[in-house]
mmCIF file of C-alpha atoms in Angstrom:
data_model
loop_
_atom_site.group_PDB
_atom_site.id
_atom_site.type_symbol
_atom_site.label_atom_id
_atom_site.label_comp_id
_atom_site.label_asym_id
_atom_site.label_seq_id
_atom_site.Cartn_x
_atom_site.Cartn_y
_atom_site.Cartn_z
ATOM 1 C CA UNK M 1 34.150 -8.806 26.986
ATOM 2 C CA UNK M 2 31.730 -5.711 24.257
ATOM 3 C CA UNK M 3 29.842 -3.388 25.423
ATOM 4 C CA UNK M 4 27.276 -3.234 23.337
ATOM 5 C CA UNK M 5 26.082 0.436 24.250
ATOM 6 C CA UNK M 6 29.223 1.489 24.410
ATOM 7 C CA UNK M 7 28.489 5.647 22.269
ATOM 8 C CA UNK M 8 30.988 3.622 18.933
ATOM 9 C CA UNK M 9 28.556 0.961 19.074
ATOM 10 C CA UNK M 10 25.223 2.603 19.466
ATOM 11 C CA UNK M 11 25.784 4.701 17.066
ATOM 12 C CA UNK M 12 26.895 2.125 14.397
ATOM 13 C CA UNK M 13 23.551 0.199 15.750
ATOM 14 C CA UNK M 14 21.494 4.452 14.677
ATOM 15 C CA UNK M 15 23.257 4.472 11.750
ATOM 16 C CA UNK M 16 22.134 1.080 10.546
ATOM 17 C CA UNK M 17 18.794 1.486 11.876
ATOM 18 C CA UNK M 18 17.942 4.342 9.693
ATOM 19 C CA UNK M 19 19.929 2.897 6.163
ATOM 20 C CA UNK M 20 17.296 0.076 6.512
ATOM 21 C CA UNK M 21 14.473 2.379 7.402
ATOM 22 C CA UNK M 22 15.205 5.261 4.723
ATOM 23 C CA UNK M 23 16.263 3.735 1.656
ATOM 24 C CA UNK M 24 14.140 1.497 -0.219
ATOM 25 C CA UNK M 25 16.194 -1.364 -2.460
ATOM 26 C CA UNK M 26 16.393 -0.967 -6.261
ATOM 27 C CA UNK M 27 15.382 -4.786 -7.848
ATOM 28 C CA UNK M 28 15.901 -6.608 -10.786
ATOM 29 C CA UNK M 29 12.157 -8.182 -10.801
ATOM 30 C CA UNK M 30 10.023 -7.135 -13.792
ATOM 31 C CA UNK M 31 6.116 -7.218 -13.848
ATOM 32 C CA UNK M 32 5.513 -10.727 -13.794
ATOM 33 C CA UNK M 33 2.707 -12.223 -16.210
ATOM 34 C CA UNK M 34 1.217 -14.555 -13.388
ATOM 35 C CA UNK M 35 2.841 -11.547 -10.180
ATOM 36 C CA UNK M 36 1.616 -14.299 -7.693
ATOM 37 C CA UNK M 37 3.723 -17.537 -8.262
ATOM 38 C CA UNK M 38 7.119 -15.251 -8.393
ATOM 39 C CA UNK M 39 5.713 -13.452 -5.989
ATOM 40 C CA UNK M 40 5.617 -16.503 -4.256
ATOM 41 C CA UNK M 41 8.819 -18.110 -4.872
ATOM 42 C CA UNK M 42 10.693 -14.643 -3.908
ATOM 43 C CA UNK M 43 8.833 -15.006 -0.371
ATOM 44 C CA UNK M 44 10.584 -18.969 0.318
ATOM 45 C CA UNK M 45 13.990 -17.400 -0.909
ATOM 46 C CA UNK M 46 13.591 -14.834 1.393
ATOM 47 C CA UNK M 47 12.628 -16.688 4.318
ATOM 48 C CA UNK M 48 15.476 -18.724 3.365
ATOM 49 C CA UNK M 49 18.142 -16.379 3.636
ATOM 50 C CA UNK M 50 16.364 -14.554 6.974
ATOM 51 C CA UNK M 51 16.982 -18.646 8.227
ATOM 52 C CA UNK M 52 20.374 -19.630 7.611
ATOM 53 C CA UNK M 53 21.421 -15.991 8.668
ATOM 54 C CA UNK M 54 19.457 -16.410 11.953
ATOM 55 C CA UNK M 55 20.966 -20.126 12.521
ATOM 56 C CA UNK M 56 24.117 -19.325 11.719
ATOM 57 C CA UNK M 57 23.636 -15.870 14.143
ATOM 58 C CA UNK M 58 22.696 -18.876 16.821
ATOM 59 C CA UNK M 59 25.313 -20.745 17.015
ATOM 60 C CA UNK M 60 27.548 -18.482 18.920
ATOM 61 C CA UNK M 61 27.766 -19.383 22.434
ATOM 62 C CA UNK M 62 27.301 -17.572 26.383
ATOM 63 C CA UNK M 63 28.181 -14.126 25.216
ATOM 64 C CA UNK M 64 28.885 -14.166 21.703
ATOM 65 C CA UNK M 65 25.166 -16.096 20.758
ATOM 66 C CA UNK M 66 24.000 -11.865 22.784
ATOM 67 C CA UNK M 67 26.650 -10.210 19.871
ATOM 68 C CA UNK M 68 25.309 -11.424 17.617
ATOM 69 C CA UNK M 69 21.027 -10.604 17.534
ATOM 70 C CA UNK M 70 21.493 -6.803 17.048
ATOM 71 C CA UNK M 71 23.501 -7.735 13.563
ATOM 72 C CA UNK M 72 21.131 -10.429 12.849
ATOM 73 C CA UNK M 73 18.262 -8.584 13.472
ATOM 74 C CA UNK M 74 19.753 -5.714 10.442
ATOM 75 C CA UNK M 75 20.272 -8.271 8.451
ATOM 76 C CA UNK M 76 16.399 -9.912 8.499
ATOM 77 C CA UNK M 77 15.646 -6.658 7.871
ATOM 78 C CA UNK M 78 17.232 -5.935 4.949
ATOM 79 C CA UNK M 79 16.517 -9.385 4.002
ATOM 80 C CA UNK M 80 12.326 -8.618 4.191
ATOM 81 C CA UNK M 81 12.945 -4.831 3.033
ATOM 82 C CA UNK M 82 14.234 -6.240 -0.812
ATOM 83 C CA UNK M 83 11.899 -8.811 -0.333
ATOM 84 C CA UNK M 84 9.227 -6.239 -0.573
ATOM 85 C CA UNK M 85 10.872 -3.940 -3.104
ATOM 86 C CA UNK M 86 10.985 -6.933 -5.585
ATOM 87 C CA UNK M 87 7.335 -8.100 -4.884
ATOM 88 C CA UNK M 88 6.070 -4.937 -5.368
ATOM 89 C CA UNK M 89 7.663 -5.083 -9.214
ATOM 90 C CA UNK M 90 7.070 -8.115 -10.033
ATOM 91 C CA UNK M 91 2.976 -6.834 -9.241
ATOM 92 C CA UNK M 92 4.113 -3.475 -11.168
ATOM 93 C CA UNK M 93 3.947 -1.596 -8.427
ATOM 94 C CA UNK M 94 7.600 -0.133 -7.951
ATOM 95 C CA UNK M 95 6.711 3.752 -8.206
ATOM 96 C CA UNK M 96 4.219 3.292 -5.791
ATOM 97 C CA UNK M 97 6.424 1.761 -2.838
ATOM 98 C CA UNK M 98 7.689 4.470 -0.414
ATOM 99 C CA UNK M 99 8.863 5.280 3.101
ATOM 100 C CA UNK M 100 5.677 4.641 4.632
ATOM 101 C CA UNK M 101 5.282 0.973 2.798
#
């Protein structure tokens, strides 16, 4: 059985969380003439990606299913971070995006 609380796993989890929290993702989005519509598209795409990721993780049975929780959370957080970066860009606010935001 996989020990999720082993020192190696906790170190890896901590490192991944720090990477997620500490960096602002790059974006290819540019300021939009209709930022509300583009932001809605970005949010819909992010929700679809997060749902697909979580659905795949939920397919694993028993202990393997429990082992997918943390990687799934990390992936959803990565998707959300990218969504926030993209939406801030379409509103022309990419430079204002900070760690706290």
